[in-house]
mmCIF file of C-alpha atoms in Angstrom:
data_model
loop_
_atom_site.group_PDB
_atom_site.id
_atom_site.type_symbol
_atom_site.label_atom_id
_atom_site.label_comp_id
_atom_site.label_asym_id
_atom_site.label_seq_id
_atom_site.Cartn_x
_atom_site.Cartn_y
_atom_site.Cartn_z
ATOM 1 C CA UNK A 1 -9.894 40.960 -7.244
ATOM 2 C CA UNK A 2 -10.542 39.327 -10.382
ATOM 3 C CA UNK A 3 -12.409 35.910 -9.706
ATOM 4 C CA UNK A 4 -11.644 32.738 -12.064
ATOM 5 C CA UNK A 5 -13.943 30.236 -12.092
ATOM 6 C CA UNK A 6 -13.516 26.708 -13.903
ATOM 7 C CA UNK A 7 -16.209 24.048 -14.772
ATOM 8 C CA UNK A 8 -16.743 21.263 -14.484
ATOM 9 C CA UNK A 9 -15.387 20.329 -11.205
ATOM 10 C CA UNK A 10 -14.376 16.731 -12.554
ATOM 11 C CA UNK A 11 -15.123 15.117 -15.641
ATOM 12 C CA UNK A 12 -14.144 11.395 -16.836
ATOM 13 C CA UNK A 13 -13.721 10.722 -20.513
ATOM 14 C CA UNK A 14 -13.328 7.497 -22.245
ATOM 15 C CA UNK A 15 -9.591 7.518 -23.891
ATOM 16 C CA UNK A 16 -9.662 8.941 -27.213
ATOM 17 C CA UNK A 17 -12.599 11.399 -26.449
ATOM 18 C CA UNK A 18 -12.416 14.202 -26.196
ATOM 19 C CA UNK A 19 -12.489 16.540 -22.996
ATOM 20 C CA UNK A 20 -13.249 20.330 -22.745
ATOM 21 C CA UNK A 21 -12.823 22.629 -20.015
ATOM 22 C CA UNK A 22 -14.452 26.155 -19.335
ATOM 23 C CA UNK A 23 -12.648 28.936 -17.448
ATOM 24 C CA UNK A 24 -14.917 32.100 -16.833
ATOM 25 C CA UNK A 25 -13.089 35.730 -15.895
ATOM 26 C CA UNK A 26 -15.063 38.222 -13.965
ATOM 27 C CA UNK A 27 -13.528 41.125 -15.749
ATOM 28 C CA UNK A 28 -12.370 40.601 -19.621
ATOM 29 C CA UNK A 29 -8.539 39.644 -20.041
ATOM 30 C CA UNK A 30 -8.536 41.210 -23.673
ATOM 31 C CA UNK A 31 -6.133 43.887 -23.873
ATOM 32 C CA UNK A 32 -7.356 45.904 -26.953
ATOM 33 C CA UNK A 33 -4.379 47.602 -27.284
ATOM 34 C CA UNK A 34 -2.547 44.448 -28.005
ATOM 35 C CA UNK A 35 -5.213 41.725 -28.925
ATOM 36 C CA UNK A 36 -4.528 39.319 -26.779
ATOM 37 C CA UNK A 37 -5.825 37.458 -23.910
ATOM 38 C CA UNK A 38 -4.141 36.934 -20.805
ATOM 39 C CA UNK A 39 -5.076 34.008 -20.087
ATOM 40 C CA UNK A 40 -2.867 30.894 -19.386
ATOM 41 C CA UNK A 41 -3.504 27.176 -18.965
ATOM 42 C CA UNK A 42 -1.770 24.568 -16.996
ATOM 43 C CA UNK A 43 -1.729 20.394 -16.246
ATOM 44 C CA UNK A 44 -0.389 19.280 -12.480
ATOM 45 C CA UNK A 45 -0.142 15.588 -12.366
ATOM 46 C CA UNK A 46 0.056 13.848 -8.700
ATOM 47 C CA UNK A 47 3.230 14.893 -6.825
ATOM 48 C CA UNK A 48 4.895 17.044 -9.868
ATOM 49 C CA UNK A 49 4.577 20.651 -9.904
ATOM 50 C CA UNK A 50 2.335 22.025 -12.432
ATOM 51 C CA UNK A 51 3.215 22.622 -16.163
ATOM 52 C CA UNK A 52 2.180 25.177 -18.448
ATOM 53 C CA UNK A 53 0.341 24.229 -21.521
ATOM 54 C CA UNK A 54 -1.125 26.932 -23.333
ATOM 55 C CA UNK A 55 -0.665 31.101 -22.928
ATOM 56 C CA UNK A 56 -2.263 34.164 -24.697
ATOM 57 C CA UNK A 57 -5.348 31.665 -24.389
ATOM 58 C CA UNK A 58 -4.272 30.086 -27.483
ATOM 59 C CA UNK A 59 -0.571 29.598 -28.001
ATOM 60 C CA UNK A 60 0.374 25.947 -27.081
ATOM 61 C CA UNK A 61 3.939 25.836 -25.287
ATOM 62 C CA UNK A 62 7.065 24.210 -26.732
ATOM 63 C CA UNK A 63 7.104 20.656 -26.649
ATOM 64 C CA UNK A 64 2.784 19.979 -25.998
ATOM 65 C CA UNK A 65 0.866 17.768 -27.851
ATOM 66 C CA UNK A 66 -0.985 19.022 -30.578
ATOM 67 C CA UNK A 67 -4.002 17.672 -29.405
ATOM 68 C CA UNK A 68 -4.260 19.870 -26.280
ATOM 69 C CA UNK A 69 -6.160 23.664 -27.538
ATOM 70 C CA UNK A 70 -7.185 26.764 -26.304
ATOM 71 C CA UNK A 71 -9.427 28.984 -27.328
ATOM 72 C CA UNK A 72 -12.481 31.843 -26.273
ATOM 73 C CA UNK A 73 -11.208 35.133 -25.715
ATOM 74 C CA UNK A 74 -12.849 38.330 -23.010
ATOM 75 C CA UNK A 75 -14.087 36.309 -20.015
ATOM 76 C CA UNK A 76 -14.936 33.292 -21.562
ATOM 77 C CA UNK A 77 -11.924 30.477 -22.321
ATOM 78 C CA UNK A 78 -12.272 26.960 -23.168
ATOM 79 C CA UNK A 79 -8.828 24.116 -22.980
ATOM 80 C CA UNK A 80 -9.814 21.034 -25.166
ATOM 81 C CA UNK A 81 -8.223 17.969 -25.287
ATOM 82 C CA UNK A 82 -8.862 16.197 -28.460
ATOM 83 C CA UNK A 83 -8.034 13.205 -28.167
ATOM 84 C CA UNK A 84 -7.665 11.716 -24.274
ATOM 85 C CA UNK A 85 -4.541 9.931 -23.514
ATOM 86 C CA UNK A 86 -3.733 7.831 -20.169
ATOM 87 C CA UNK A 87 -1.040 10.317 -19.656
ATOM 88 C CA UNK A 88 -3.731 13.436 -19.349
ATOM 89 C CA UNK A 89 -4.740 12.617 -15.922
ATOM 90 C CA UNK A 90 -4.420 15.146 -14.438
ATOM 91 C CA UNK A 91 -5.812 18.536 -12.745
ATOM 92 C CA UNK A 92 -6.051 21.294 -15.361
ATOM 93 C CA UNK A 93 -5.877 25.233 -14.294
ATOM 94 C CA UNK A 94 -6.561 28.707 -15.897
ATOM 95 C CA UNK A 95 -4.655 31.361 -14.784
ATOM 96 C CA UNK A 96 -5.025 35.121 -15.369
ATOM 97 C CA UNK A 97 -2.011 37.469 -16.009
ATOM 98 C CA UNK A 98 -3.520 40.573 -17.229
ATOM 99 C CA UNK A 99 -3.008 42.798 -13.843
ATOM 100 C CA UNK A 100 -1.592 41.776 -10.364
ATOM 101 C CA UNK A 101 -2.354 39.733 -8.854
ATOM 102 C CA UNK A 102 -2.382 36.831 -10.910
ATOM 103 C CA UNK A 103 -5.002 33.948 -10.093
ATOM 104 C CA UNK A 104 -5.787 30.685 -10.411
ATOM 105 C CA UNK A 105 -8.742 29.087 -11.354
ATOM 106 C CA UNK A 106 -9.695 26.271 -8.707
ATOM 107 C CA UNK A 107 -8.857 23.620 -11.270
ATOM 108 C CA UNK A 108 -10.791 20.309 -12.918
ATOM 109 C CA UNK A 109 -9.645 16.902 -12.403
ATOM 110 C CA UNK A 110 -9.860 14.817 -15.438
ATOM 111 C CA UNK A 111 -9.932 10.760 -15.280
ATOM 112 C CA UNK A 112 -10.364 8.478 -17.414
ATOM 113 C CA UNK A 113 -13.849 6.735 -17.424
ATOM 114 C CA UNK B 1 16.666 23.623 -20.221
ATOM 115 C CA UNK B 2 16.410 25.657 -16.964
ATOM 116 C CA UNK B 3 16.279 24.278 -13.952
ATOM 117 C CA UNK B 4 15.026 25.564 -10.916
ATOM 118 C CA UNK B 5 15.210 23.852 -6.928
ATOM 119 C CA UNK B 6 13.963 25.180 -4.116
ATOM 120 C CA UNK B 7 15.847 24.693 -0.281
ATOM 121 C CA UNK B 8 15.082 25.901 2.833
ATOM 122 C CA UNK B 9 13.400 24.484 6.255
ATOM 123 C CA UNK B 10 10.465 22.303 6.068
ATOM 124 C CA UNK B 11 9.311 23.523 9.576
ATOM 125 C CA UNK B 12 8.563 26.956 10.815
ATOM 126 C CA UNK B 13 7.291 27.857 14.045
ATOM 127 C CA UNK B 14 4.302 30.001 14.504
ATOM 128 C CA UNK B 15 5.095 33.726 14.310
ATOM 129 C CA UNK B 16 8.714 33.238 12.394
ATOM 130 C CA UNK B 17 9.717 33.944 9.130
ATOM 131 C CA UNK B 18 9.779 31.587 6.293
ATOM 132 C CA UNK B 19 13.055 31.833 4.156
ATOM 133 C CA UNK B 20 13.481 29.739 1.105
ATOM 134 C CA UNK B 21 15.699 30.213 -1.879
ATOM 135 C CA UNK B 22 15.302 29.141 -5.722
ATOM 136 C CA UNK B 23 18.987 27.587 -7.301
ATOM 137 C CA UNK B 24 18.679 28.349 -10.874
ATOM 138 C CA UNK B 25 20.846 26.208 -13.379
ATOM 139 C CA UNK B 26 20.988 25.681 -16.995
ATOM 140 C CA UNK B 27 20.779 29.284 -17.525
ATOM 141 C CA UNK B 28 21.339 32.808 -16.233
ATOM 142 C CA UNK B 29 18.872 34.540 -14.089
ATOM 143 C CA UNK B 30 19.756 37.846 -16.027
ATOM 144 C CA UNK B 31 16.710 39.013 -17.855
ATOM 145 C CA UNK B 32 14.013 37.009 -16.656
ATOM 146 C CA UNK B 33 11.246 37.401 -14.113
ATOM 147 C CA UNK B 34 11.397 35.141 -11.242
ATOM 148 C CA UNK B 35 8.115 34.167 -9.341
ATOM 149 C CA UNK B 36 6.941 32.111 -5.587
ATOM 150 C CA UNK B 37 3.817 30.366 -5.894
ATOM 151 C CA UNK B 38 2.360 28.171 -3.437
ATOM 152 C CA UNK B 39 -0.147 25.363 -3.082
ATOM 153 C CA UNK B 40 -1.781 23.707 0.699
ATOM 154 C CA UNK B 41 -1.308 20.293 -0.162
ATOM 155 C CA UNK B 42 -4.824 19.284 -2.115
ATOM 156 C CA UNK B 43 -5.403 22.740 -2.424
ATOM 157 C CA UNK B 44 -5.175 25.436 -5.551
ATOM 158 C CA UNK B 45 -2.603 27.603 -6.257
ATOM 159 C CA UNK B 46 -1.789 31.358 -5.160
ATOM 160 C CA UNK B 47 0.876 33.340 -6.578
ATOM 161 C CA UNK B 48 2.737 35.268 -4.032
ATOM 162 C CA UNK B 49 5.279 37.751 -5.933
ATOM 163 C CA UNK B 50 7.757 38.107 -8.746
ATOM 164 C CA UNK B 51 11.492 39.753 -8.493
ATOM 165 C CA UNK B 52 13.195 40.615 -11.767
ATOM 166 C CA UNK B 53 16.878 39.944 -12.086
ATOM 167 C CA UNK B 54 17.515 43.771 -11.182
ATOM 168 C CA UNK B 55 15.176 43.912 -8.250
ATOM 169 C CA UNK B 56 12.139 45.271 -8.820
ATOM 170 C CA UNK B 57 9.551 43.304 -7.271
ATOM 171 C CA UNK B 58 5.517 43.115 -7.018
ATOM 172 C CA UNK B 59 3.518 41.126 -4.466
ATOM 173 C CA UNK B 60 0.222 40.113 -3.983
ATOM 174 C CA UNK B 61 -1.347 42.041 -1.917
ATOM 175 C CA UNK B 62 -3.190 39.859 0.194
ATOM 176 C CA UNK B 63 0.996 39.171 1.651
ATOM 177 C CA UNK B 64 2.824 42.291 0.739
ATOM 178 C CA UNK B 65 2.542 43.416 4.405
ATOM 179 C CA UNK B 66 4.732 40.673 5.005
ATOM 180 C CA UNK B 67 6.841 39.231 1.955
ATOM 181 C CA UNK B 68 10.271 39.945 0.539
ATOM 182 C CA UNK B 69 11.519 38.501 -2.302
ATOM 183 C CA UNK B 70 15.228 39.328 -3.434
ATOM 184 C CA UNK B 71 17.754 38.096 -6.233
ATOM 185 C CA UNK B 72 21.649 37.347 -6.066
ATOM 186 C CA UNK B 73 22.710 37.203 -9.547
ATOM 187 C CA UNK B 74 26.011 36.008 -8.505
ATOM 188 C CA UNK B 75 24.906 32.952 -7.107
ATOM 189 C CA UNK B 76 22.017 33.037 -10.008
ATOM 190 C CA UNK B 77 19.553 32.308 -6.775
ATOM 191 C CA UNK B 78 16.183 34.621 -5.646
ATOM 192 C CA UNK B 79 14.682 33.948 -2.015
ATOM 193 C CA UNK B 80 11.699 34.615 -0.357
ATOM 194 C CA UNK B 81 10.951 35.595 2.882
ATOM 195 C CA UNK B 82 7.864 35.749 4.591
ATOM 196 C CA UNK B 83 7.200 36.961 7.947
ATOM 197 C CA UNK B 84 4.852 36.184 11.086
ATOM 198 C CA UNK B 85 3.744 32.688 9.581
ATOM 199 C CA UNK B 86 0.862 30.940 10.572
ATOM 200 C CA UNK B 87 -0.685 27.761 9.528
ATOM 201 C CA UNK B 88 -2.585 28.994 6.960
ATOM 202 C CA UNK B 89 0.919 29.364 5.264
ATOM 203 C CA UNK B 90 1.744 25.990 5.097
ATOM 204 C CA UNK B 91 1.762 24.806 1.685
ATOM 205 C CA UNK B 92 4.293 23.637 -1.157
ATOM 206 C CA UNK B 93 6.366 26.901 -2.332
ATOM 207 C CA UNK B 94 7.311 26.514 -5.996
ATOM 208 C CA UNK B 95 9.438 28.624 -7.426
ATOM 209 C CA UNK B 96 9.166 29.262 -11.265
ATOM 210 C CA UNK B 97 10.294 31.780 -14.371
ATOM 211 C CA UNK B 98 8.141 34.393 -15.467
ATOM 212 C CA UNK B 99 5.706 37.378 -14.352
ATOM 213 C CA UNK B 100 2.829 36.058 -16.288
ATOM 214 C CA UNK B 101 2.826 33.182 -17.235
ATOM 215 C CA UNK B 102 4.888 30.730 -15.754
ATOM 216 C CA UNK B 103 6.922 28.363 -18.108
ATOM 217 C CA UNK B 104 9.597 26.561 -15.822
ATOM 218 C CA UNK B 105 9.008 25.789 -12.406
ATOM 219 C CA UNK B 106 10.743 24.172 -9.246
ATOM 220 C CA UNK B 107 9.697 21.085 -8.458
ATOM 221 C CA UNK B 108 8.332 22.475 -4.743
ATOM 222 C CA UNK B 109 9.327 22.445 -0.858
ATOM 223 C CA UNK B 110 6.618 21.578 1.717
ATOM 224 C CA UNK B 111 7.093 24.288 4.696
ATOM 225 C CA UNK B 112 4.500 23.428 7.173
ATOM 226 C CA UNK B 113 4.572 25.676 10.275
ATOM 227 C CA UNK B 114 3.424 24.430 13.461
ATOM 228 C CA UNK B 115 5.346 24.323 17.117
#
């Protein structure tokens, strides 16, 4: 199987920093044929079920803050948050789609420092 | 806006078969793809399968040997079975929209299986 890896672990940013998070594929998630990455990116706050942020690496779902990006593209993927709000807290996860079955990256927690 | 719930026991004895289902409202189950993820409490996530609304369905295969998901379009539900449980299946089962990506999800069911 494909294996997702995330770094870092953790991280605490000061509010209104910003915080970036790396998600490494061992096998490229660029479908030439296409152009796009199959790559997806999630937030899962305490108790709530997780919510999906950003897909084909870079397109931000309806209704997300423009401050939360994503970008990189093969096996190398990056989620930034520009600006960090209270309301981030959370645990952030990359998630591949290209071919079954679809995995998760172990996830960072973010906090506020 | 979609909503999806989850039902089903919250216990399962060792060696039984975990049955939930997935209540979709706020929108027809027609034409999507319908997933089960789940997550051990403190744990990451695993997706286990996806159904579309017709019935074609693809598991992972690290449970395919013992998963069944299904869809009643009638009742705009989809279930999932899985047999022979252990405890390394309990977790919280989400069920969500989508084969891919996933962009509406249930808000979970903890089925812990012990005896």
């Amino acid at each position: 199987d494909i294996v997702m890896a995330q770094s870092p672990d953790s991280l605490a940013v000061s509010l209104g920093e910003r915080a970036t998070i790396h998600c490494k594929s061992s096998q490229s998630l660029l479908y030439t044929s296409n152009n796009k990455n199959y790559l997806a990116w999630y937030q899962q706050k305490p108790g709530q079920p997780p919510k999906l942020l950003i897909y084909w690496a870079s397109t931000r779902e309806s209704g997300v803050p423009d401050r939360f990006s994503g970008s990189g593209s093969e096996t190398d993927f990056t989620l930034t948050i520009s600006s960090l709000q209270a309301e981030d807290v959370a645990v952030y996860y990359c998630q591949r789609y290209d071919s079954s079955p679809f995995t998760f990256g172990p996830g960072t927690r973010v906090e506020i420092k | 806006q979609v909503q999806l719930e989850e039902s089903g026991p919250g216990l399962v004895k060792p060696s039984e078969t975990l049955s939930l289902s997935c209540s979709v409202s706020g929108g027809s189950i027609s034409g999507h793809y319908w997933s089960w993820i789940r997550q051990p409490p403190g744990k990451g996530l695993e997706w286990i399968g996806y159904i579309f609304f017709v019935g074609n369905a693809n598991y992972n295969p690290s449970l395919r040997s013992r998963v069944t998901l299904s869809v009643d379009t009638s009742r705009n539900t989809f279930s999932l079975n899985l047999t022979s449980v252990t405890a390394a299946d309990s977790a919280i089962y989400y069920c969500a929209r989508g084969r891919g990506h996933f962009d509406q999800w249930g808000q979970g069911t903890l089925v812990t299986v012990s005896s």
